[in-house]
Short mmCIF file of C-alpha atoms in Angstrom, two decimals:
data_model
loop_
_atom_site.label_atom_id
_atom_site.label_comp_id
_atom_site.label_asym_id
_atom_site.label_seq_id
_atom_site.Cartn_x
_atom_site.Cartn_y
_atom_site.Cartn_z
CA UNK A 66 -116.52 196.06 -4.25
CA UNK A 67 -117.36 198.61 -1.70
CA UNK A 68 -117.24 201.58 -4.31
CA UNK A 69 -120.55 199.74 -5.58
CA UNK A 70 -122.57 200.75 -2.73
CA UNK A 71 -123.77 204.64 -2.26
CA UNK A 72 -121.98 206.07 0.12
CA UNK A 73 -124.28 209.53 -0.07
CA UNK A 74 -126.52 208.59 2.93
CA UNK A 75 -125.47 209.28 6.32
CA UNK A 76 -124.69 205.56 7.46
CA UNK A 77 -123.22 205.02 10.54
CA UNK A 78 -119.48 204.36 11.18
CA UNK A 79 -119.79 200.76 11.39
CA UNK A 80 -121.91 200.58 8.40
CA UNK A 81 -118.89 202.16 6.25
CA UNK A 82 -116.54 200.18 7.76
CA UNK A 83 -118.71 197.01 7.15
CA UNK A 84 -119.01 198.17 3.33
CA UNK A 85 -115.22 198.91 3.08
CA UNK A 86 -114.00 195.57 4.70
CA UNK A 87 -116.34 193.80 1.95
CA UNK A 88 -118.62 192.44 4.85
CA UNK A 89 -121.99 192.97 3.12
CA UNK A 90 -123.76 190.67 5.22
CA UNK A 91 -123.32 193.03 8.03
CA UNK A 92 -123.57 195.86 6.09
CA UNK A 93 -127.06 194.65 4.49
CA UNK A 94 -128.71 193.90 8.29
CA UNK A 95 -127.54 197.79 9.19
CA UNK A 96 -129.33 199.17 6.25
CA UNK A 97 -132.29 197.22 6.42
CA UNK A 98 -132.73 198.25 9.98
CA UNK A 99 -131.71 202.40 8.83
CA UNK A 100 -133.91 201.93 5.67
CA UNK A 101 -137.01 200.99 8.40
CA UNK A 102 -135.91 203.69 10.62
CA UNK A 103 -136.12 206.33 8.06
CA UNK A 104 -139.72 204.68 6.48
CA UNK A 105 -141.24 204.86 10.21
CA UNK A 106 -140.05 208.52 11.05
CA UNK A 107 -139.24 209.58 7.30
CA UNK A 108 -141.79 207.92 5.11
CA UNK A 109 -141.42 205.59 2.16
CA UNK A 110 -141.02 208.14 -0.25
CA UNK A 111 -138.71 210.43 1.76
CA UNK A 112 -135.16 210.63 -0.70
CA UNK A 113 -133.23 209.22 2.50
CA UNK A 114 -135.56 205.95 2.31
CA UNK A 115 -135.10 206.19 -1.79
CA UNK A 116 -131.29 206.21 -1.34
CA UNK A 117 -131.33 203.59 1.66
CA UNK A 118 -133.32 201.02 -0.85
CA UNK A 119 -131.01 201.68 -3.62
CA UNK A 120 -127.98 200.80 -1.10
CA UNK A 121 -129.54 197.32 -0.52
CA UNK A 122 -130.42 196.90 -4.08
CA UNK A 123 -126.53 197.71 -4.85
CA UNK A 124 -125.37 194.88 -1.93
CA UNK A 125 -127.67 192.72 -3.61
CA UNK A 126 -126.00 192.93 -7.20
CA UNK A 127 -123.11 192.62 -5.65
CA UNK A 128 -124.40 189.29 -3.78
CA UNK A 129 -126.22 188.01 -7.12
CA UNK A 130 -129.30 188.13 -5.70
CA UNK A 131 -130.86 189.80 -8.33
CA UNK A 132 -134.68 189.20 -7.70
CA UNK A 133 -134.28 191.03 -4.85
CA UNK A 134 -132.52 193.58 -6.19
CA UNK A 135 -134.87 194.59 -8.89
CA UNK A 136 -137.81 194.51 -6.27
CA UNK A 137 -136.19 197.56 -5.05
CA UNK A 138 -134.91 199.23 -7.74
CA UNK A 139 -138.12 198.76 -9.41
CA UNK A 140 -139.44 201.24 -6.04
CA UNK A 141 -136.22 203.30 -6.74
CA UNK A 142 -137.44 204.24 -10.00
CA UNK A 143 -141.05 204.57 -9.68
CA UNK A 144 -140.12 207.08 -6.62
CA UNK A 145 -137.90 208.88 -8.22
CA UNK A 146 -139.70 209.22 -11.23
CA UNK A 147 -142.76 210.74 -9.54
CA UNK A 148 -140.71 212.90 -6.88
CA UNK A 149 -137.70 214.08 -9.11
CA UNK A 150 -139.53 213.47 -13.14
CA UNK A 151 -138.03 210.77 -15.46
CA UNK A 152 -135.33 212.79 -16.94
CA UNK A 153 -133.45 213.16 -13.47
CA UNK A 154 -130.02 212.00 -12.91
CA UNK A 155 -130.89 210.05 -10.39
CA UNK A 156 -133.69 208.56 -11.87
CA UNK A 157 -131.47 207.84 -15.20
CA UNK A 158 -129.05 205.92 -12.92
CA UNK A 159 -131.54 204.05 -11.15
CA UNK A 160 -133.10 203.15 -14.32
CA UNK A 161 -129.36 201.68 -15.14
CA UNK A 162 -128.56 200.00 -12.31
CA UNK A 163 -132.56 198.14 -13.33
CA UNK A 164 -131.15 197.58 -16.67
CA UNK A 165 -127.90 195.68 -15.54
CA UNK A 166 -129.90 193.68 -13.27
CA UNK A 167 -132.00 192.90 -16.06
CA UNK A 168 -129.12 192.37 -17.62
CA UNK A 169 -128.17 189.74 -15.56
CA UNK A 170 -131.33 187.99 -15.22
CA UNK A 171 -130.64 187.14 -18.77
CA UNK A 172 -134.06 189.64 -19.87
CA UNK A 173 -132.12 191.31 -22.56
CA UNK A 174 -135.50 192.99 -23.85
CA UNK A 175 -136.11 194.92 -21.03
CA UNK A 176 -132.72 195.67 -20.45
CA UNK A 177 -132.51 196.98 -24.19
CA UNK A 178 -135.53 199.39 -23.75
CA UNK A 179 -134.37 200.87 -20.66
CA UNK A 180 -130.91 201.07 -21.64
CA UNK A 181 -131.83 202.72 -24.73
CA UNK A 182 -133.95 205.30 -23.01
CA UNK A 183 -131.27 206.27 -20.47
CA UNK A 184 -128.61 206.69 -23.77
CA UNK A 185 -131.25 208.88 -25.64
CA UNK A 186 -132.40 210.61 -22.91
CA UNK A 187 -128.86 211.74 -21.34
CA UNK A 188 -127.69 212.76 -25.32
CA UNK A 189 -130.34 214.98 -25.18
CA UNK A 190 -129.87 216.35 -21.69
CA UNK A 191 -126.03 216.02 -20.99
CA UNK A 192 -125.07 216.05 -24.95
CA UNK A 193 -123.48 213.34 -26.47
CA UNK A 194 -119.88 213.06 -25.10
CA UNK A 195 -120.51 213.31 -21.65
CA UNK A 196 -119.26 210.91 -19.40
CA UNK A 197 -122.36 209.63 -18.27
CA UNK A 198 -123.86 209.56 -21.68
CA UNK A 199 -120.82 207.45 -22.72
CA UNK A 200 -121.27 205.07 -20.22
CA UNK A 201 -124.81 204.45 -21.12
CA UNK A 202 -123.15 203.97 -24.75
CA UNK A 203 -121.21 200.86 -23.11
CA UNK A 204 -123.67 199.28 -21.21
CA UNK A 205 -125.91 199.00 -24.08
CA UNK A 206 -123.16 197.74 -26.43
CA UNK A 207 -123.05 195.11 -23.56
CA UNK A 208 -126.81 194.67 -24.00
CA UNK A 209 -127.00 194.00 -27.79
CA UNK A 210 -124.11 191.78 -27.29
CA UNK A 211 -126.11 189.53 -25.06
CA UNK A 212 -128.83 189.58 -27.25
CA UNK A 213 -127.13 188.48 -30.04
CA UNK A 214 -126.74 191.75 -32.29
CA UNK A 215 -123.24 191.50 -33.00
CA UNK A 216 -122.53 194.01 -35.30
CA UNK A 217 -124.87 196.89 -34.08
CA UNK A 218 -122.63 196.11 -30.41
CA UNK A 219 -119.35 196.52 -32.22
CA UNK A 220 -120.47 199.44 -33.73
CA UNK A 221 -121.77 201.43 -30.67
CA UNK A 222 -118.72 200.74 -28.96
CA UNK A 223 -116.30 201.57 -31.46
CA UNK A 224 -117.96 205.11 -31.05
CA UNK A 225 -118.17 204.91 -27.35
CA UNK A 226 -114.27 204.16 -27.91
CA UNK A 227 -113.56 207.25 -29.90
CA UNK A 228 -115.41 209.41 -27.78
CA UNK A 229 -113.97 208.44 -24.14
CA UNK A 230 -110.60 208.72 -25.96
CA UNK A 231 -111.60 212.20 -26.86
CA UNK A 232 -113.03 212.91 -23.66
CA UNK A 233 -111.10 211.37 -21.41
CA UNK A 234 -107.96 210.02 -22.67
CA UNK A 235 -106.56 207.02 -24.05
CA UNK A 236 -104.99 205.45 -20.49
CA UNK A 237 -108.37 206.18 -18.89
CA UNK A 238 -109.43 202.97 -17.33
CA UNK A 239 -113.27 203.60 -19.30
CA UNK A 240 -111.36 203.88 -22.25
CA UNK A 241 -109.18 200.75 -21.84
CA UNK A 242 -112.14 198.57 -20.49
CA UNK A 243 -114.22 199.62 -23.37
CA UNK A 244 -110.96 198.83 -26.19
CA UNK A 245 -110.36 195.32 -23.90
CA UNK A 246 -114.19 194.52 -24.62
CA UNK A 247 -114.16 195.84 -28.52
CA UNK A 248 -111.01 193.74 -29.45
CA UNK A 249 -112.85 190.40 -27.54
CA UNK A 250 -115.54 190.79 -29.49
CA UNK A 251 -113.92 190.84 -32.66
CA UNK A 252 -111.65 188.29 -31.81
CA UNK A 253 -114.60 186.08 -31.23
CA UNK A 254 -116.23 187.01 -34.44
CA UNK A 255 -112.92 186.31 -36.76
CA UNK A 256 -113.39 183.15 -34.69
CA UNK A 257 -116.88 182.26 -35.93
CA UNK A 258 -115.51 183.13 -39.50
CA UNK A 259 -112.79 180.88 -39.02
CA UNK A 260 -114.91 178.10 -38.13
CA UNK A 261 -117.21 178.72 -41.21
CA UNK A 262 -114.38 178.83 -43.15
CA UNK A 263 -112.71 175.43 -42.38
CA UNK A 264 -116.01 173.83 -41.80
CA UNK A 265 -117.41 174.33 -45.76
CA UNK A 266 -113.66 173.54 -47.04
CA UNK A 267 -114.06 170.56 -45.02
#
């Protein structure tokens, strides 16, 4: 859980230890009083205040609160888009961590666009087998799962498969949660065939 939360700001110790025990509660009340520390002497755009709102929009994933979190990842990315450019790192993760929340908020639309724009955009930038690249490859297989494009899902992950083998190894745990997903999904489609099947012979 804890490995969810940035850990790149310069919390105090009780803060870490708050985010490593799991107590997020605590955690979130010590940001939210550092993230209004570093607006007041800082300002809201300042990158400590940018990271500090992306930590509470991480503890409030976490939490499901996910309204809240995409109030302030929504800031996140319009920040970093205007302070760093759109095709930043940073701003590509923030604009994933938007896209799971959308995600999760069942707006598989949005989700799709960004999600496709962080894939194309970190191909182009990072090339196509990079690590990060792959894991945007994932995460929108994930996405056109939800929305219902089956095949187009399978087929982006099978690649995202063979490409995390190549780049990092079959036993890699992206590898193997990426395979555990693939053979899911086509279980549950020879399912749905199945069930075709044995409902026109019936």
């Amino acid at each position: 859980m804890s490995n969810l939360i940035p850990r790149d700001i310069p919390w105090s110790d009780s803060t870490n230890t708050y985010i490593d025990q799991g107590r997020l509660d605590k955690a979130q009340e010590r940001i939210m009083r550092e993230r209004d520390d570093l607006t007041i002497s800082c300002g809201e755009d300042h990158p400590l205040t940018d990271l500090s709102k992306n930590a509470l929009a991480r503890i409030y994933s976490v939490q499901g609160r996910w309204d809240t979190a995409e109030e302030l990842e929504v800031q996140v990315v319009e920040t970093r888009k205007k302070k760093l450019g759109v095709d930043h790192p940073d701003t590509l993760t923030s604009m994933e961590n938007l896209a799971s929340t959308y995600s999760n908020q069942g707006r598989w639309d949005d989700a799709e666009k960004l999600g496709v724009q962080v894939m194309e955009t970190r191909k182009k930038k990072l090339g196509a087998d990079h690590p990060k690249t792959l894991t945007s490859m994932n995460n929108l297989a994930f996405t056109w799962k939800g929305i219902g494009r089956e095949t187009e899902a399978v087929k982006l992950m099978e690649e995202c498969i063979q490409s995390r083998q190549r780049v990092l190894g079959l036993n890699h745990p992206h590898t193997l949660s990426s395979y555990t997903a693939l053979v899911t999904w086509k279980a549950e489609q020879e399912d749905v065939v199945l069930l075709v099947q044995s409902t026109e012979d019936g």
